[in-house]
Every structure is written in C-alpha cells, then in structure tokens.
mmCIF file with all atom_site columns, C-alpha atoms in Angstrom:
data_model
loop_
_atom_site.group_PDB
_atom_site.id
_atom_site.type_symbol
_atom_site.label_atom_id
_atom_site.label_alt_id
_atom_site.label_comp_id
_atom_site.label_asym_id
_atom_site.label_entity_id
_atom_site.label_seq_id
_atom_site.pdbx_PDB_ins_code
_atom_site.Cartn_x
_atom_site.Cartn_y
_atom_site.Cartn_z
_atom_site.occupancy
_atom_site.B_iso_or_equiv
_atom_site.pdbx_formal_charge
_atom_site.auth_seq_id
_atom_site.auth_comp_id
_atom_site.auth_asym_id
_atom_site.auth_atom_id
_atom_site.pdbx_PDB_model_num
ATOM 1  C CA . MET N 1 1  ? 237.889 71.754  256.692 1.00 73.00 ? 211 MET N CA 1
ATOM 2  C CA . LEU N 1 2  ? 237.533 75.087  256.766 1.00 85.00 ? 212 LEU N CA 1
ATOM 3  C CA . ASP N 1 3  ? 240.066 78.217  259.186 1.00 90.00 ? 213 ASP N CA 1
ATOM 4  C CA . ARG N 1 4  ? 237.192 77.907  262.591 1.00 93.00 ? 214 ARG N CA 1
ATOM 5  C CA . ASN N 1 5  ? 239.242 82.070  263.168 1.00 94.00 ? 215 ASN N CA 1
ATOM 6  C CA . LEU N 1 6  ? 238.188 82.880  259.035 1.00 94.00 ? 216 LEU N CA 1
ATOM 7  C CA . ILE N 1 7  ? 235.309 81.174  259.569 1.00 95.00 ? 217 ILE N CA 1
ATOM 8  C CA . GLU N 1 8  ? 234.707 83.508  262.750 1.00 96.00 ? 218 GLU N CA 1
ATOM 9  C CA . MET N 1 9  ? 235.949 87.359  261.951 1.00 95.00 ? 219 MET N CA 1
ATOM 10 C CA . ALA N 1 10 ? 233.547 86.950  258.619 1.00 97.00 ? 220 ALA N CA 1
ATOM 11 C CA . TYR N 1 11 ? 230.756 85.746  260.551 1.00 97.00 ? 221 TYR N CA 1
ATOM 12 C CA . SER N 1 12 ? 231.207 88.845  263.042 1.00 96.00 ? 222 SER N CA 1
ATOM 13 C CA . PHE N 1 13 ? 231.064 91.123  260.492 1.00 97.00 ? 223 PHE N CA 1
ATOM 14 C CA . LEU N 1 14 ? 228.142 89.793  258.501 1.00 97.00 ? 224 LEU N CA 1
ATOM 15 C CA . HIS N 1 15 ? 226.236 89.306  261.213 1.00 97.00 ? 225 HIS N CA 1
ATOM 16 C CA . GLN N 1 16 ? 226.984 93.112  262.310 1.00 97.00 ? 226 GLN N CA 1
ATOM 17 C CA . LYS N 1 17 ? 226.283 94.732  258.967 1.00 98.00 ? 227 LYS N CA 1
ATOM 18 C CA . LEU N 1 18 ? 223.362 92.566  258.230 1.00 98.00 ? 228 LEU N CA 1
ATOM 19 C CA . ARG N 1 19 ? 221.155 93.387  261.742 1.00 97.00 ? 229 ARG N CA 1
ATOM 20 C CA . VAL N 1 20 ? 221.989 96.989  261.146 1.00 97.00 ? 230 VAL N CA 1
ATOM 21 C CA . TYR N 1 21 ? 221.222 96.173  256.662 1.00 97.00 ? 231 TYR N CA 1
ATOM 22 C CA . GLU N 1 22 ? 217.827 94.533  258.189 1.00 95.00 ? 232 GLU N CA 1
ATOM 23 C CA . PHE N 1 23 ? 216.597 96.990  260.540 1.00 96.00 ? 233 PHE N CA 1
ATOM 24 C CA . SER N 1 24 ? 217.888 100.306 258.840 1.00 97.00 ? 234 SER N CA 1
ATOM 25 C CA . THR N 1 25 ? 215.165 102.970 256.616 1.00 97.00 ? 235 THR N CA 1
ATOM 26 C CA . SER N 1 26 ? 218.063 104.145 255.692 1.00 98.00 ? 236 SER N CA 1
ATOM 27 C CA . GLU N 1 27 ? 218.975 103.730 252.070 1.00 97.00 ? 237 GLU N CA 1
ATOM 28 C CA . VAL N 1 28 ? 222.418 105.621 252.193 1.00 98.00 ? 238 VAL N CA 1
ATOM 29 C CA . GLN N 1 29 ? 223.694 103.473 254.621 1.00 98.00 ? 239 GLN N CA 1
ATOM 30 C CA . ARG N 1 30 ? 221.877 100.107 252.850 1.00 97.00 ? 240 ARG N CA 1
ATOM 31 C CA . ASP N 1 31 ? 223.673 101.473 250.249 1.00 97.00 ? 241 ASP N CA 1
ATOM 32 C CA . ASP N 1 32 ? 227.223 101.885 252.278 1.00 97.00 ? 242 ASP N CA 1
ATOM 33 C CA . ILE N 1 33 ? 226.332 98.577  254.385 1.00 98.00 ? 243 ILE N CA 1
ATOM 34 C CA . GLU N 1 34 ? 225.749 96.194  250.042 1.00 97.00 ? 244 GLU N CA 1
ATOM 35 C CA . TYR N 1 35 ? 229.159 98.029  248.818 1.00 97.00 ? 245 TYR N CA 1
ATOM 36 C CA . ALA N 1 36 ? 231.429 97.482  252.184 1.00 97.00 ? 246 ALA N CA 1
ATOM 37 C CA . ILE N 1 37 ? 230.422 93.855  252.115 1.00 97.00 ? 247 ILE N CA 1
ATOM 38 C CA . ASN N 1 38 ? 231.227 93.922  248.662 1.00 96.00 ? 248 ASN N CA 1
ATOM 39 C CA . GLU N 1 39 ? 234.639 95.139  249.658 1.00 96.00 ? 249 GLU N CA 1
ATOM 40 C CA . TYR N 1 40 ? 235.093 92.331  251.843 1.00 97.00 ? 250 TYR N CA 1
ATOM 41 C CA . VAL N 1 41 ? 234.031 89.727  250.113 1.00 96.00 ? 251 VAL N CA 1
ATOM 42 C CA . THR N 1 42 ? 236.669 90.628  246.934 1.00 95.00 ? 252 THR N CA 1
ATOM 43 C CA . MET N 1 43 ? 239.095 90.088  249.939 1.00 95.00 ? 253 MET N CA 1
ATOM 44 C CA . MET N 1 44 ? 238.368 87.508  250.818 1.00 94.00 ? 254 MET N CA 1
ATOM 45 C CA . SER N 1 45 ? 238.962 83.393  252.006 1.00 93.00 ? 255 SER N CA 1
ATOM 46 C CA . PRO N 1 46 ? 238.366 81.920  247.940 1.00 95.00 ? 256 PRO N CA 1
ATOM 47 C CA . GLU N 1 47 ? 237.379 78.722  249.789 1.00 95.00 ? 257 GLU N CA 1
ATOM 48 C CA . LEU N 1 48 ? 235.093 80.697  252.339 1.00 96.00 ? 258 LEU N CA 1
ATOM 49 C CA . LEU N 1 49 ? 233.677 82.206  250.488 1.00 96.00 ? 259 LEU N CA 1
ATOM 50 C CA . ASP N 1 50 ? 233.086 79.841  247.920 1.00 96.00 ? 260 ASP N CA 1
ATOM 51 C CA . TYR N 1 51 ? 231.327 77.760  250.660 1.00 95.00 ? 261 TYR N CA 1
ATOM 52 C CA . ILE N 1 52 ? 229.099 80.354  251.540 1.00 96.00 ? 262 ILE N CA 1
ATOM 53 C CA . SER N 1 53 ? 228.079 80.933  248.135 1.00 96.00 ? 263 SER N CA 1
ATOM 54 C CA . ASP N 1 54 ? 227.664 77.380  246.255 1.00 94.00 ? 264 ASP N CA 1
ATOM 55 C CA . GLY N 1 55 ? 229.883 78.803  243.904 1.00 93.00 ? 265 GLY N CA 1
ATOM 56 C CA . ARG N 1 56 ? 227.669 81.667  242.855 1.00 95.00 ? 266 ARG N CA 1
ATOM 57 C CA . PRO N 1 57 ? 229.541 84.473  241.226 1.00 93.00 ? 267 PRO N CA 1
ATOM 58 C CA . ALA N 1 58 ? 227.149 87.041  242.064 1.00 95.00 ? 268 ALA N CA 1
ATOM 59 C CA . PHE N 1 59 ? 226.773 86.658  245.724 1.00 97.00 ? 269 PHE N CA 1
ATOM 60 C CA . LEU N 1 60 ? 226.619 89.017  248.284 1.00 97.00 ? 270 LEU N CA 1
ATOM 61 C CA . ARG N 1 61 ? 226.883 91.143  244.662 1.00 95.00 ? 271 ARG N CA 1
ATOM 62 C CA . GLU N 1 62 ? 223.633 92.034  243.537 1.00 95.00 ? 272 GLU N CA 1
ATOM 63 C CA . HIS N 1 63 ? 221.353 94.317  244.937 1.00 95.00 ? 273 HIS N CA 1
ATOM 64 C CA . SER N 1 64 ? 217.991 92.421  244.078 1.00 96.00 ? 274 SER N CA 1
ATOM 65 C CA . THR N 1 65 ? 219.989 89.378  246.107 1.00 97.00 ? 275 THR N CA 1
ATOM 66 C CA . PHE N 1 66 ? 221.331 90.813  248.656 1.00 97.00 ? 276 PHE N CA 1
ATOM 67 C CA . GLU N 1 67 ? 219.618 90.279  252.036 1.00 96.00 ? 277 GLU N CA 1
ATOM 68 C CA . MET N 1 68 ? 219.076 87.207  251.482 1.00 97.00 ? 278 MET N CA 1
ATOM 69 C CA . ASP N 1 69 ? 222.774 86.174  250.372 1.00 98.00 ? 279 ASP N CA 1
ATOM 70 C CA . MET N 1 70 ? 223.281 87.960  253.560 1.00 98.00 ? 280 MET N CA 1
ATOM 71 C CA . ARG N 1 71 ? 221.443 85.520  255.480 1.00 97.00 ? 281 ARG N CA 1
ATOM 72 C CA . GLU N 1 72 ? 221.935 82.852  254.595 1.00 97.00 ? 282 GLU N CA 1
ATOM 73 C CA . ALA N 1 73 ? 226.035 83.613  254.669 1.00 97.00 ? 283 ALA N CA 1
ATOM 74 C CA . VAL N 1 74 ? 225.599 84.458  258.274 1.00 97.00 ? 284 VAL N CA 1
ATOM 75 C CA . ARG N 1 75 ? 223.581 80.952  258.682 1.00 96.00 ? 285 ARG N CA 1
ATOM 76 C CA . LYS N 1 76 ? 226.152 79.598  256.847 1.00 96.00 ? 286 LYS N CA 1
ATOM 77 C CA . MET N 1 77 ? 228.591 80.526  259.193 1.00 96.00 ? 287 MET N CA 1
ATOM 78 C CA . GLY N 1 78 ? 226.551 79.973  261.828 1.00 95.00 ? 288 GLY N CA 1
ATOM 79 C CA . GLU N 1 79 ? 225.800 76.583  262.013 1.00 94.00 ? 289 GLU N CA 1
ATOM 80 C CA . GLN N 1 80 ? 229.671 75.741  261.059 1.00 92.00 ? 290 GLN N CA 1
ATOM 81 C CA . LEU N 1 81 ? 230.429 77.864  264.133 1.00 93.00 ? 291 LEU N CA 1
ATOM 82 C CA . GLY N 1 82 ? 227.743 75.988  265.948 1.00 90.00 ? 292 GLY N CA 1
ATOM 83 C CA . GLU N 1 83 ? 225.268 78.728  266.392 1.00 73.00 ? 293 GLU N CA 1
ATOM 84 C CA . ARG N 1 84 ? 221.787 77.391  266.554 1.00 59.00 ? 294 ARG N CA 1
ATOM 85 C CA . PHE N 1 85 ? 219.149 79.252  264.273 1.00 52.00 ? 295 PHE N CA 1
#
C-alpha cells in the first residue's frame, strides 16, 4: 500500500495545478504548469508514479496527453484518499 502522506501531497499539488491548467487561456501559463509538473514527477516516489501511470514512462511528460494524464492521476489518487468522482 502507498503511503497516504505521499498521496495527499501529490494529490494536492496536481489537483491545484490541474484546476488552473484546465481554465487557463494563457499558453505561457499552461507551459509553466507542464514544466512544474514534469519537475515534480522527477522527484515523485517511484511507487506512486508507477501506480498513477500504470508504468507508462511518458506519463505527465508529453504535451499531447498532459491534461488527460493529469486528470487520470488526480482521479486515481483521489480514489485512494476516498474522494468521490
């Protein structure tokens, strides 16, 4: 089982960034969020990253699937924390 504290920290960060990203009309702001998430993923617990990505190496690292990956990550972590989606 994954450490709940790690899930909570990652969930809070990604959830907040997703909310800004999905409503942003600024490409610069969206690029900055993608960069920040990419940096965060490089420091994330390997076990947590493997869980939210289903082992996909490009998860949260490709522009074309970034928003979809963010939604999936937030959903999976939210489910672990008992959030309703």
